[in-house]
Each structure stands twice: as structure tokens, then as C-alpha cells.
Amino acid sequence: MTTNLSNPDICAPGAKYDAGVCSSIFVLKNIIEAINKTKNEKIVIPNEIQNKEILDPTGYKTYLISKIKENVSENCNNEVCWLDESFVKQMTEKAKKEFLEYTFKPKSPQGRYTWLNTNDIDYVLDQHCKKKDNTKFISYGAMPMDFADLDYYDINKVSFDDLKQKGKTQIGFVLNLDDHNQSGSHWVGVFVDLDKKGVYYYDSVGKKPEKRVVNFMDKVKNYFKQKGVPDNDIKIGHNKVQHQHGNTECGVYSIRFLLQMIKGIDFDEFCNNKFSDKKINKCRRKYFRINPKN
């Protein structure tokens, strides 16, 4: 019998929901070890239970969960509140990172239709990079429009050849139309496919890219040309269709654009298939752990 401390909707894209939790066996075992570091009476896993790790992993997880439940705060009755338990500090760095960053979807911004900030976008894209289906994808996160003038952004030092050698042939990032010293105005998405020889710009209100984005797209185009790709085989595109009509949906539109491109969706088909603000706001539940009050 499983113990449902979570539900699949809050699990990170790379996490597997099993035995009623999002945490992996690796994380659960490490939590037990962390708890034991602070207890005189240690949790001992019987041999017959340890043998289940391979033969019956769900049963094994269920046992570990039962022991963890016995050692959490009295008012902690779900898996998410484990994040605030003192044992987290005793976990190994690897297990702690998996538990804190890649077990649950990021917490949603306050407010039902709140504008996404840089951290919100970075967190979602980073989690999708870790998904097993997305091994070709690398995200450079959310950046200001003057990214090319700021040395600390990795995209400025990127070598497309090096990325290809590492198997990273799908490149994505989100740009704000404001510079780094401004408050932020509107998010757009940029996607490069090194395999399919394409670079694409997506603005959810259908405007064409400004000069600094064009410069980056030209850089990609020149890379393809240096590799001997004929001009006719290089695909460059920008969205011309207005999808967004509200004021706070641009970040979610940009995330969805990149995640659809990863799947191999045709760019023109994606742009021409109109997607409403109502639909895009439902996507927030796909990308974030929604506060029930929102």
C-alpha cells in the first residue's frame, strides 16, 4: 500500500512519481542517513527490505517513506514540507541538490497571473534540461537585451562546435526587451537547432526581433555557412502572429515556445496555431507548483 504524500502534478519534469512521492530512492535513502546523523536510536533497514530495492522498488520506497514520516515534525503531513525539515542540512550535497532543485516543480509566483521574473524562468528551463528526454537541450536562462555587452553571460562565450561534441544541439534562452539596468518589460524566446540548421525568434505579440537579437541570429547563420551549409538550407524565422493580448503572460509564452521546439515541433506550425492567454495561463500548472490559494 502506497503512502500518498504528494501528487504527480507537483513533481519536477525529470522526477518519477512512485509510491505516492516525487523523491527518488537515492534521495529517500539519503534522508534516512541524514536523520540517523542526529539520532541516538538509528533507523535500521532490515535485510528483507533492502532486498526489495531492485526486486520491488515501490515497496522499498514505501518502507523508507514510513520511516521518514516517523521522524518529521508533527505538523508536516506532506512531502513538500520535508524541504523545511532540519535533516536537509545533513544530506550530502548531491542528494540535497536533487531534493531541493529537481524533485518538485518550482513554487509558483504569488498571484494567479503574476508576471514571471528571471528566477522563475531560469528554474523551469533548468529543470527541463535535466529531463531524460531532453538530453540535447541546453538552456542559457533568462537574460536582458544587452546580454552581448555583459561578459558574465555564458552565451557570449559559447562554442557551437563544443556543444555539438557534448551532444547539446538544441539551444534556448529567454530575453527581456529591457537592458540589465532597467525594470523589465517583455519576455521573448530564442531557439537554435544545430542539427536542423535553424535559429528562431518568438515574440508572443508578433513583433520582429530588434537589432541586437538579429546580430545573434546572424552569428548563428554565419556559423552554419562556415560549416558549408547552403543559404537555402539555413532556417531563420520569427513569429508574426499575435497570440498574447494581456500584460503578464509573455514569460509563460516564451517557456512554452522553447519546450515545444525541443519536441521537434515545426516553427511555422507552432506560430500559426494560435494560443490564447486563457490557455497559456493553464500552462502555469504544467511548469509550476501552484499555491492552492492562487
Short mmCIF file of C-alpha atoms in Angstrom, two decimals:
data_model
loop_
_atom_site.label_atom_id
_atom_site.label_comp_id
_atom_site.label_asym_id
_atom_site.label_seq_id
_atom_site.Cartn_x
_atom_site.Cartn_y
_atom_site.Cartn_z
CA MET A 1 0.00 0.00 0.00
CA THR A 2 1.47 3.34 -1.05
CA THR A 3 1.50 6.49 1.07
CA ASN A 4 0.38 9.47 -0.98
CA LEU A 5 2.28 12.42 0.43
CA SER A 6 2.39 14.19 -2.95
CA ASN A 7 0.67 14.09 -6.31
CA PRO A 8 2.13 13.82 -9.83
CA ASP A 9 1.23 17.45 -10.64
CA ILE A 10 3.89 18.84 -8.32
CA CYS A 11 6.77 16.58 -9.41
CA ALA A 12 9.60 18.13 -11.42
CA PRO A 13 9.65 17.08 -15.11
CA GLY A 14 12.60 14.77 -14.52
CA ALA A 15 11.20 13.18 -11.36
CA LYS A 16 9.21 9.95 -11.35
CA TYR A 17 6.07 9.83 -9.21
CA ASP A 18 6.05 6.50 -7.41
CA ALA A 19 4.83 5.19 -4.05
CA GLY A 20 2.96 8.46 -3.54
CA VAL A 21 6.05 10.69 -3.65
CA CYS A 22 8.24 12.56 -6.14
CA SER A 23 11.54 11.76 -4.38
CA SER A 24 13.84 9.13 -5.85
CA ILE A 25 15.13 6.13 -3.91
CA PHE A 26 18.53 7.84 -3.87
CA VAL A 27 17.06 10.88 -2.09
CA LEU A 28 14.94 8.82 0.32
CA LYS A 29 17.94 6.69 1.34
CA ASN A 30 19.97 9.83 1.90
CA ILE A 31 17.22 11.35 4.03
CA ILE A 32 17.31 8.23 6.23
CA GLU A 33 21.09 8.58 6.53
CA ALA A 34 20.70 12.27 7.36
CA ILE A 35 18.14 11.52 10.07
CA ASN A 36 20.47 8.90 11.54
CA LYS A 37 23.21 11.51 11.92
CA THR A 38 21.10 13.27 14.55
CA LYS A 39 19.52 10.26 16.33
CA ASN A 40 20.87 8.05 19.07
CA GLU A 41 18.44 5.32 18.06
CA LYS A 42 19.27 4.74 14.40
CA ILE A 43 16.84 3.70 11.71
CA VAL A 44 17.90 0.21 10.62
CA ILE A 45 16.66 -1.17 7.31
CA PRO A 46 16.13 -4.96 7.64
CA ASN A 47 17.81 -7.18 5.04
CA GLU A 48 14.48 -8.38 3.67
CA ILE A 49 13.53 -4.76 2.99
CA GLN A 50 16.92 -3.89 1.47
CA ASN A 51 16.47 -6.78 -0.96
CA LYS A 52 13.36 -5.05 -2.30
CA GLU A 53 15.35 -2.11 -3.71
CA ILE A 54 15.76 -3.90 -7.04
CA LEU A 55 13.01 -6.54 -6.93
CA ASP A 56 10.25 -4.29 -5.57
CA PRO A 57 11.39 -0.64 -5.69
CA THR A 58 7.90 0.70 -4.94
CA GLY A 59 7.67 -1.47 -1.84
CA TYR A 60 11.17 -0.39 -0.83
CA LYS A 61 10.26 3.29 -1.23
CA THR A 62 7.07 2.78 0.78
CA TYR A 63 9.10 1.41 3.69
CA LEU A 64 11.58 4.31 3.58
CA ILE A 65 8.71 6.80 3.47
CA SER A 66 7.11 5.23 6.54
CA LYS A 67 10.36 5.67 8.49
CA ILE A 68 10.78 9.27 7.36
CA LYS A 69 7.20 10.07 8.40
CA GLU A 70 8.03 8.86 11.90
CA ASN A 71 10.83 11.43 12.11
CA VAL A 72 9.37 14.65 10.72
CA SER A 73 7.68 17.47 12.58
CA GLU A 74 4.22 16.74 13.91
CA ASN A 75 2.55 19.26 11.60
CA CYS A 76 4.43 18.05 8.49
CA ASN A 77 1.96 15.86 6.61
CA ASN A 78 3.17 16.02 3.01
CA GLU A 79 6.36 15.57 1.04
CA VAL A 80 6.88 19.25 0.23
CA CYS A 81 7.16 20.22 3.90
CA TRP A 82 10.13 17.86 4.16
CA LEU A 83 12.04 20.64 2.41
CA ASP A 84 11.92 22.63 5.64
CA GLU A 85 12.94 19.79 7.96
CA SER A 86 16.25 20.03 9.81
CA PHE A 87 17.57 16.78 8.31
CA VAL A 88 18.02 18.53 4.94
CA LYS A 89 21.18 20.20 6.29
CA GLN A 90 22.65 16.74 6.98
CA MET A 91 22.12 15.41 3.46
CA THR A 92 25.04 15.01 1.05
CA GLU A 93 25.44 17.88 -1.42
CA LYS A 94 24.43 15.71 -4.37
CA ALA A 95 21.29 14.39 -2.70
CA LYS A 96 20.41 17.79 -1.29
CA LYS A 97 20.68 19.40 -4.73
CA GLU A 98 18.44 16.73 -6.29
CA PHE A 99 15.91 17.06 -3.47
CA LEU A 100 15.80 20.86 -3.36
CA GLU A 101 16.08 21.63 -7.08
CA TYR A 102 14.96 18.66 -9.17
CA THR A 103 12.31 16.79 -7.16
CA PHE A 104 9.45 19.30 -7.27
CA LYS A 105 8.35 21.89 -9.79
CA PRO A 106 9.34 25.42 -8.76
CA LYS A 107 6.93 27.21 -6.49
CA SER A 108 4.65 29.48 -8.49
CA PRO A 109 4.90 33.26 -8.18
CA GLN A 110 2.41 34.84 -5.80
CA GLY A 111 -0.77 35.79 -7.60
CA ARG A 112 -2.73 33.84 -10.15
CA TYR A 113 -1.41 35.57 -13.28
CA THR A 114 1.75 37.19 -11.95
CA TRP A 115 4.46 38.28 -14.41
CA LEU A 116 7.38 35.82 -14.34
CA ASN A 117 10.78 37.06 -13.19
CA THR A 118 14.24 35.87 -14.21
CA ASN A 119 14.47 33.25 -11.46
CA ASP A 120 11.06 31.79 -12.32
CA ILE A 121 12.08 31.26 -15.95
CA ASP A 122 15.58 30.01 -15.11
CA TYR A 123 14.21 27.42 -12.69
CA VAL A 124 11.67 25.96 -15.15
CA LEU A 125 14.13 25.74 -18.04
CA ASP A 126 16.88 24.26 -15.87
CA GLN A 127 14.54 21.51 -14.67
CA HIS A 128 13.60 20.63 -18.24
CA CYS A 129 17.29 20.37 -19.17
CA LYS A 130 17.54 17.54 -16.62
CA LYS A 131 14.65 15.59 -18.11
CA LYS A 132 15.86 12.35 -19.74
CA ASP A 133 14.00 13.11 -22.98
CA ASN A 134 15.80 16.46 -23.30
CA THR A 135 19.44 15.40 -23.36
CA LYS A 136 20.12 17.56 -26.45
CA PHE A 137 18.79 20.72 -24.82
CA ILE A 138 20.85 23.37 -23.06
CA SER A 139 19.30 26.48 -21.58
CA TYR A 140 21.07 29.79 -21.06
CA GLY A 141 18.15 31.01 -18.98
CA ALA A 142 16.63 34.47 -18.92
CA MET A 143 18.77 37.46 -19.85
CA PRO A 144 18.41 41.20 -20.56
CA MET A 145 18.50 42.55 -24.09
CA ASP A 146 22.06 43.88 -23.65
CA PHE A 147 23.37 40.38 -22.84
CA ALA A 148 26.04 40.62 -25.55
CA ASP A 149 27.66 43.53 -23.69
CA LEU A 150 27.84 41.65 -20.39
CA ASP A 151 30.76 39.23 -20.07
CA TYR A 152 29.18 37.13 -17.32
CA TYR A 153 26.58 35.58 -19.65
CA ASP A 154 27.82 32.21 -20.91
CA ILE A 155 26.02 32.59 -24.23
CA ASN A 156 28.68 35.14 -25.23
CA LYS A 157 31.43 32.53 -24.87
CA VAL A 158 29.56 29.64 -26.42
CA SER A 159 31.29 27.40 -28.97
CA PHE A 160 28.74 25.65 -31.15
CA ASP A 161 31.34 23.02 -32.05
CA ASP A 162 31.94 22.25 -28.37
CA LEU A 163 28.22 21.98 -27.73
CA LYS A 164 27.79 19.56 -30.62
CA GLN A 165 30.62 17.39 -29.28
CA LYS A 166 28.75 17.23 -25.97
CA GLY A 167 25.53 16.29 -27.74
CA LYS A 168 23.92 19.64 -26.99
CA THR A 169 22.35 20.64 -30.30
CA GLN A 170 19.24 22.44 -29.04
CA ILE A 171 19.97 25.84 -27.50
CA GLY A 172 17.35 28.01 -25.84
CA PHE A 173 17.11 31.22 -23.86
CA VAL A 174 14.62 33.93 -22.98
CA LEU A 175 15.33 37.63 -23.43
CA ASN A 176 13.78 40.69 -21.87
CA LEU A 177 13.37 43.66 -24.16
CA ASP A 178 14.83 45.87 -21.42
CA ASP A 179 18.54 46.21 -20.64
CA HIS A 180 20.02 44.92 -17.38
CA ASN A 181 19.70 48.30 -15.62
CA GLN A 182 16.00 48.63 -16.42
CA SER A 183 13.00 47.14 -14.64
CA GLY A 184 11.94 44.64 -17.32
CA SER A 185 9.15 44.97 -19.87
CA HIS A 186 8.50 41.92 -22.05
CA TRP A 187 9.92 38.39 -22.47
CA VAL A 188 10.72 36.73 -25.82
CA GLY A 189 12.28 33.38 -26.73
CA VAL A 190 15.24 32.39 -28.92
CA PHE A 191 15.88 28.82 -30.06
CA VAL A 192 18.78 27.36 -32.05
CA ASP A 193 18.74 23.88 -33.58
CA LEU A 194 22.24 22.91 -34.68
CA ASP A 195 21.03 19.64 -36.22
CA LYS A 196 18.27 21.19 -38.30
CA LYS A 197 20.32 24.31 -39.13
CA GLY A 198 17.81 26.76 -37.72
CA VAL A 199 17.53 29.79 -35.46
CA TYR A 200 14.15 31.15 -34.40
CA TYR A 201 12.77 34.15 -32.54
CA TYR A 202 9.41 34.11 -30.81
CA ASP A 203 7.64 37.20 -29.54
CA SER A 204 4.14 36.33 -28.31
CA VAL A 205 2.77 39.64 -29.60
CA GLY A 206 4.17 39.00 -33.07
CA LYS A 207 6.79 41.75 -33.34
CA LYS A 208 10.03 41.17 -35.22
CA PRO A 209 13.41 40.98 -33.45
CA GLU A 210 15.35 44.12 -32.67
CA LYS A 211 18.90 44.70 -33.91
CA ARG A 212 20.75 43.02 -31.03
CA VAL A 213 18.76 39.81 -31.47
CA VAL A 214 19.32 39.94 -35.22
CA ASN A 215 23.07 40.18 -34.53
CA PHE A 216 22.92 36.93 -32.56
CA MET A 217 20.84 35.23 -35.25
CA ASP A 218 23.37 36.37 -37.85
CA LYS A 219 26.14 34.85 -35.71
CA VAL A 220 24.34 31.51 -35.85
CA LYS A 221 23.73 31.86 -39.58
CA ASN A 222 27.42 32.60 -40.19
CA TYR A 223 28.36 29.50 -38.19
CA PHE A 224 26.22 27.35 -40.47
CA LYS A 225 27.71 29.00 -43.55
CA GLN A 226 31.25 28.34 -42.28
CA LYS A 227 30.27 24.69 -42.00
CA GLY A 228 29.35 24.66 -45.67
CA VAL A 229 25.58 24.77 -45.24
CA PRO A 230 23.95 26.40 -48.31
CA ASP A 231 21.91 29.54 -47.62
CA ASN A 232 18.72 27.82 -48.76
CA ASP A 233 19.18 25.13 -46.11
CA ILE A 234 19.60 27.59 -43.22
CA LYS A 235 16.30 28.23 -41.49
CA ILE A 236 15.75 31.64 -39.89
CA GLY A 237 12.35 32.63 -38.60
CA HIS A 238 10.41 34.96 -36.35
CA ASN A 239 6.81 34.83 -35.21
CA LYS A 240 4.45 37.25 -36.99
CA VAL A 241 1.23 36.20 -35.25
CA GLN A 242 -0.11 37.92 -32.14
CA HIS A 243 -1.01 35.35 -29.50
CA GLN A 244 -0.77 37.41 -26.34
CA HIS A 245 -3.28 40.16 -25.55
CA GLY A 246 -2.79 40.57 -21.79
CA ASN A 247 0.13 42.08 -19.89
CA THR A 248 1.62 39.27 -17.78
CA GLU A 249 1.72 36.16 -19.96
CA CYS A 250 4.89 36.74 -22.03
CA GLY A 251 7.18 34.68 -19.80
CA VAL A 252 4.89 31.65 -19.92
CA TYR A 253 4.53 32.01 -23.70
CA SER A 254 8.33 32.09 -24.04
CA ILE A 255 8.79 28.98 -21.89
CA ARG A 256 6.16 27.10 -23.87
CA PHE A 257 7.84 28.11 -27.13
CA LEU A 258 11.17 26.60 -26.09
CA LEU A 259 9.64 23.42 -24.70
CA GLN A 260 7.66 22.86 -27.89
CA MET A 261 10.73 23.44 -30.06
CA ILE A 262 12.62 20.82 -28.03
CA LYS A 263 9.96 18.32 -29.07
CA GLY A 264 10.68 18.99 -32.74
CA ILE A 265 7.51 20.97 -33.50
CA ASP A 266 7.72 22.87 -36.79
CA PHE A 267 8.30 26.58 -36.08
CA ASP A 268 5.81 27.94 -38.61
CA GLU A 269 3.19 25.45 -37.50
CA PHE A 270 3.75 26.46 -33.89
CA CYS A 271 3.42 30.17 -34.66
CA ASN A 272 0.35 29.82 -36.87
CA ASN A 273 -1.52 27.68 -34.34
CA LYS A 274 -2.97 30.49 -32.23
CA PHE A 275 -2.77 30.01 -28.49
CA SER A 276 -4.90 32.20 -26.22
CA ASP A 277 -3.98 33.87 -22.94
CA LYS A 278 -6.53 31.64 -21.22
CA LYS A 279 -4.75 28.54 -22.50
CA ILE A 280 -1.28 29.85 -21.70
CA ASN A 281 -2.27 30.61 -18.11
CA LYS A 282 -3.35 26.98 -17.73
CA CYS A 283 0.25 26.09 -18.65
CA ARG A 284 1.38 27.66 -15.40
CA ARG A 285 0.19 24.46 -13.70
CA LYS A 286 2.44 22.45 -16.01
CA TYR A 287 5.53 24.46 -15.16
CA PHE A 288 4.98 25.48 -11.52
CA ARG A 289 3.82 24.11 -8.20
CA ILE A 290 0.69 26.19 -7.82
CA ASN A 291 -0.34 27.66 -4.49
CA PRO A 292 -3.90 26.37 -3.80
CA LYS A 293 -4.91 29.95 -2.96
CA ASN A 294 -3.96 31.18 -6.47
#
